[in-house]
């Protein structure tokens, strides 16, 4: 199954920011495929080194489990990034810039399930 996940929470709420990654890591562990799109403040988690410093309350940080996985694609909303004054050159090199068309294309896959955080 292909899970298409949208995330909106950033580092100001580490537990909520990590929930999409926790869900994605579980799906990948079970043999699924994941497209995770970072919108709004969640784009801050894609800044190189930022997500690994997040300490969620309770569950573990699963950023590395997702962003480094061959069956995962992590996209960063380009307009969201620009609206927050972030430079794409400072992003983790394993993420890609994208937009709503990329999210929509992933969601149209026959086996896709969309989850919003």
Backbone as JSON, one array per atom type, in Angstrom:
{
  "sequence": "XXXXXXXXXXXXXXXXXXXXXXXXXXXXXXXXXXXXXXXXXXXXXXXXXXXXXXXXXXXXXXXXXXXXXXXXXXXXXXXXXXXXXXXXXXXXXXXXXXXXXXXXXXXXXXXXXXXXX",
  "N": [[0.85, -1.18, 0.0], [0.43, 2.27, -0.66], [1.14, 5.01, 1.16], [0.18, 8.31, 1.43], [1.13, 11.11, 2.88], [0.4, 14.08, 4.6], [1.98, 16.69, 6.32], [1.95, 19.22, 8.84], [2.82, 20.36, 11.23], [5.51, 21.87, 13.05], [8.82, 22.24, 14.53], [8.14, 23.61, 16.91], [6.28, 22.14, 18.21], [7.27, 19.34, 19.02], [6.32, 16.67, 19.35], [3.92, 16.48, 17.85], [5.04, 17.2, 15.41], [6.61, 15.0, 14.86], [4.83, 12.87, 14.59], [3.81, 12.25, 11.89], [6.12, 11.12, 10.78], [6.54, 8.95, 12.45], [4.27, 7.41, 11.9], [4.78, 6.98, 9.15], [7.22, 5.55, 9.28], [6.36, 3.19, 10.48], [4.61, 2.21, 8.51], [6.46, 1.77, 6.45], [8.05, -0.17, 7.62], [6.29, -2.24, 7.61], [6.27, -2.92, 4.98], [5.17, -1.12, 3.2], [4.85, 1.73, 0.94], [5.83, 5.15, 0.97], [4.87, 8.53, 0.59], [5.71, 11.52, 1.82], [4.67, 14.69, 2.5], [5.76, 17.82, 3.38], [4.23, 20.52, 4.71], [3.41, 23.98, 5.5], [4.5, 24.87, 8.77], [5.92, 22.52, 9.12], [7.94, 22.35, 7.3], [10.25, 23.28, 8.47], [11.34, 21.07, 9.73], [12.77, 19.82, 7.78], [15.1, 21.21, 7.43], [18.55, 20.86, 7.31], [19.73, 18.78, 9.8], [17.88, 19.63, 11.71], [15.56, 18.03, 12.35], [16.58, 15.76, 13.61], [17.21, 16.68, 16.06], [14.83, 16.97, 17.37], [12.8, 16.12, 20.09], [10.35, 14.14, 20.72], [7.56, 13.83, 22.98], [7.2, 10.9, 24.54], [6.82, 8.91, 22.05], [9.51, 7.65, 19.93], [11.96, 9.5, 17.96], [11.61, 9.35, 14.54], [12.6, 10.31, 12.18], [15.03, 9.79, 10.67], [14.6, 7.11, 10.01], [12.69, 7.31, 8.07], [13.41, 9.31, 6.11], [15.73, 8.25, 5.07], [14.98, 5.91, 3.84], [14.54, 3.62, 1.16], [12.01, 3.25, 0.01], [10.64, 5.52, 0.54], [9.58, 8.85, -0.03], [10.31, 12.09, 0.61], [8.9, 15.16, 0.49], [9.17, 18.69, 0.22], [7.17, 21.47, 0.59], [7.51, 23.91, -1.69], [6.45, 26.65, -1.95], [5.7, 26.99, 0.74], [8.13, 26.83, 2.05], [9.47, 29.05, 0.97], [7.79, 31.12, 1.87], [8.43, 31.18, 4.52], [10.92, 32.15, 4.57], [13.07, 30.44, 4.23], [16.03, 28.91, 2.97], [16.5, 26.81, 0.25], [18.91, 25.52, -0.08], [19.74, 24.88, 2.43], [18.43, 22.64, 3.2], [17.98, 19.19, 4.17], [19.72, 16.96, 2.2], [18.44, 14.73, 1.23], [15.78, 15.21, 0.88], [13.18, 16.51, -1.28], [12.16, 19.35, -3.19], [8.79, 20.28, -3.71], [5.37, 20.51, -4.8], [1.79, 21.13, -4.67], [0.9, 19.72, -6.89], [2.6, 17.52, -7.03], [1.95, 16.2, -4.65], [-0.74, 15.66, -5.16], [-0.5, 13.98, -7.42], [0.75, 11.72, -6.27], [-1.27, 10.97, -4.52], [-3.22, 10.1, -6.26], [-2.56, 7.57, -7.04], [-3.47, 4.15, -7.59], [-3.39, 2.45, -5.3], [-3.19, 4.17, -3.19], [-3.43, 5.74, 0.01], [-4.53, 8.48, 1.74], [-3.32, 10.46, 4.35], [-3.65, 12.89, 6.81], [-1.84, 15.05, 8.85]],
  "CA": [[0.0, 0.0, 0.0], [1.16, 3.54, -0.75], [0.59, 6.02, 2.06], [0.5, 9.68, 1.06], [0.96, 11.77, 4.18], [0.69, 15.51, 4.68], [2.37, 17.14, 7.65], [1.91, 20.68, 8.98], [3.4, 20.84, 12.49], [6.95, 22.03, 13.04], [9.6, 22.01, 15.75], [7.59, 24.2, 18.14], [5.53, 21.06, 18.84], [8.04, 18.19, 18.54], [5.55, 15.43, 19.31], [3.06, 16.53, 16.65], [5.91, 17.24, 14.23], [7.17, 13.68, 14.61], [3.78, 11.88, 14.34], [3.79, 11.75, 10.51], [7.3, 10.29, 10.58], [6.29, 7.71, 13.19], [3.32, 6.65, 11.08], [5.47, 6.58, 7.92], [8.2, 4.51, 9.61], [5.61, 1.96, 10.72], [4.15, 1.74, 7.2], [7.62, 1.26, 5.73], [8.46, -1.4, 8.31], [5.33, -3.27, 7.22], [6.41, -3.17, 3.56], [4.48, -0.12, 2.39], [5.57, 2.82, 0.29], [5.38, 6.4, 1.59], [5.18, 9.88, 0.13], [5.44, 12.43, 2.94], [4.78, 16.08, 2.05], [5.86, 18.77, 4.49], [3.59, 21.8, 4.45], [3.37, 24.96, 6.6], [5.68, 24.89, 9.65], [6.67, 21.26, 9.1], [9.12, 22.5, 6.43], [11.4, 23.49, 9.33], [11.95, 19.78, 10.08], [13.63, 19.4, 6.68], [16.38, 21.92, 7.47], [19.57, 19.88, 7.65], [20.06, 18.64, 11.21], [16.82, 20.09, 12.61], [14.65, 16.97, 12.79], [17.25, 14.82, 14.52], [17.26, 17.3, 17.4], [13.5, 16.98, 17.96], [12.57, 15.09, 21.1], [8.92, 14.05, 21.0], [7.2, 13.31, 24.3], [6.67, 9.54, 24.42], [7.36, 8.09, 20.97], [10.86, 8.0, 19.49], [12.17, 10.26, 16.73], [11.71, 8.41, 13.42], [12.97, 11.05, 10.97], [16.05, 9.07, 9.9], [14.02, 5.87, 9.5], [11.86, 7.62, 6.9], [14.09, 10.06, 5.06], [16.77, 7.43, 4.49], [14.42, 4.66, 3.34], [14.42, 3.55, -0.31], [10.6, 3.28, -0.4], [10.03, 6.77, 1.03], [9.88, 10.1, -0.71], [9.94, 13.22, 1.47], [8.81, 16.38, -0.31], [9.0, 19.94, 0.96], [6.37, 22.44, -0.15], [8.36, 25.05, -2.07], [5.87, 27.92, -1.52], [5.73, 27.07, 2.22], [9.53, 27.09, 2.39], [9.77, 30.44, 0.61], [7.01, 32.01, 2.73], [9.08, 31.21, 5.84], [12.25, 32.73, 4.4], [14.1, 29.41, 4.3], [16.81, 28.69, 1.76], [16.48, 25.39, -0.13], [20.27, 24.98, 0.05], [19.95, 24.46, 3.82], [17.63, 21.46, 3.47], [18.54, 17.85, 4.13], [19.92, 16.63, 0.77], [17.61, 13.59, 0.86], [14.41, 15.65, 0.61], [13.02, 17.19, -2.57], [11.15, 20.39, -3.25], [7.62, 19.88, -4.47], [4.18, 21.35, -4.68], [0.53, 20.41, -4.58], [0.76, 18.79, -8.01], [3.31, 16.29, -6.64], [1.13, 15.55, -3.62], [-1.93, 15.18, -5.84], [-0.1, 12.84, -8.25], [0.95, 10.57, -5.39], [-2.58, 10.59, -3.95], [-4.04, 9.49, -7.32], [-2.14, 6.18, -7.28], [-4.59, 3.24, -7.27], [-3.31, 1.85, -3.97], [-2.84, 5.24, -2.25], [-4.27, 6.13, 1.15], [-4.08, 9.8, 2.17], [-3.41, 10.71, 5.79], [-3.29, 14.27, 7.1], [-1.43, 15.35, 10.23]],
  "C": [[0.89, 1.24, 0.0], [0.45, 4.56, 0.13], [1.1, 7.39, 1.63], [0.12, 10.54, 2.25], [1.27, 13.25, 4.06], [0.97, 15.87, 6.13], [2.36, 18.66, 7.7], [2.6, 21.21, 10.24], [4.92, 20.85, 12.42], [7.58, 21.83, 14.41], [9.06, 22.66, 17.03], [6.71, 23.21, 18.89], [6.16, 19.75, 18.38], [7.25, 16.89, 18.44], [4.65, 15.41, 18.08], [3.88, 16.55, 15.38], [6.42, 15.86, 13.87], [6.1, 12.63, 14.27], [3.72, 11.38, 12.89], [4.97, 10.82, 10.21], [7.15, 8.94, 11.29], [5.34, 6.82, 12.39], [4.01, 6.12, 9.83], [6.46, 5.46, 8.19], [7.51, 3.17, 9.84], [5.13, 1.36, 9.4], [5.3, 1.13, 6.4], [8.09, -0.07, 6.32], [7.55, -2.57, 7.91], [5.33, -3.53, 5.71], [5.69, -2.2, 2.64], [5.43, 0.85, 1.72], [5.0, 4.11, 0.85], [5.81, 7.61, 0.77], [4.76, 10.8, 1.25], [5.71, 13.85, 2.46], [4.74, 16.99, 3.25], [5.31, 20.12, 4.06], [3.75, 22.71, 5.67], [4.65, 24.87, 7.44], [6.47, 23.59, 9.67], [7.9, 21.36, 8.19], [10.39, 22.73, 7.26], [12.08, 22.18, 9.72], [12.9, 19.3, 9.0], [14.95, 20.16, 6.62], [17.42, 20.93, 7.99], [19.92, 19.9, 9.14], [18.94, 19.0, 12.17], [15.99, 18.95, 13.18], [15.31, 16.02, 13.78], [17.36, 15.37, 15.94], [15.89, 17.34, 18.08], [13.35, 15.82, 18.93], [11.07, 15.05, 21.38], [8.67, 13.47, 22.38], [6.55, 11.94, 24.08], [7.32, 8.76, 23.29], [8.76, 8.54, 20.55], [10.86, 8.83, 18.21], [12.4, 9.27, 15.59], [12.1, 9.09, 12.1], [13.93, 10.26, 10.1], [15.5, 7.79, 9.29], [13.23, 6.11, 8.22], [12.7, 8.25, 5.79], [15.18, 9.24, 4.39], [16.28, 6.14, 3.85], [14.21, 4.71, 1.83], [12.98, 3.66, -0.8], [9.87, 4.54, 0.09], [10.5, 7.94, 0.19], [9.39, 11.22, 0.2], [10.04, 14.48, 0.62], [8.58, 17.58, 0.59], [8.26, 20.92, 0.07], [7.22, 23.69, -0.42], [7.74, 26.39, -1.67], [5.89, 28.09, 0.0], [7.14, 27.42, 2.7], [9.87, 28.56, 2.14], [9.03, 31.42, 1.5], [7.64, 32.16, 4.11], [10.52, 31.7, 5.75], [13.38, 31.71, 4.49], [14.76, 29.22, 2.94], [16.85, 27.2, 1.46], [17.86, 24.74, 0.01], [20.54, 24.46, 1.46], [19.16, 23.2, 4.18], [18.48, 20.19, 3.48], [18.61, 17.46, 2.66], [19.04, 15.47, 0.31], [16.16, 13.97, 0.6], [14.38, 16.39, -0.73], [11.99, 18.3, -2.43], [9.99, 19.91, -4.11], [6.5, 20.86, -4.27], [2.94, 20.49, -4.63], [0.35, 19.42, -5.72], [1.47, 17.47, -7.7], [2.5, 15.49, -5.62], [-0.1, 14.91, -4.27], [-1.62, 13.95, -6.71], [0.09, 11.58, -7.42], [-0.38, 10.06, -4.85], [-3.48, 9.9, -4.97], [-3.64, 8.05, -7.63], [-3.25, 5.24, -6.85], [-4.56, 2.68, -5.86], [-3.02, 2.89, -2.88], [-3.91, 5.44, -1.17], [-3.7, 7.45, 1.66], [-4.34, 9.98, 3.66], [-2.9, 12.12, 6.04], [-2.97, 14.43, 8.59], [-1.34, 16.86, 10.39]]
}
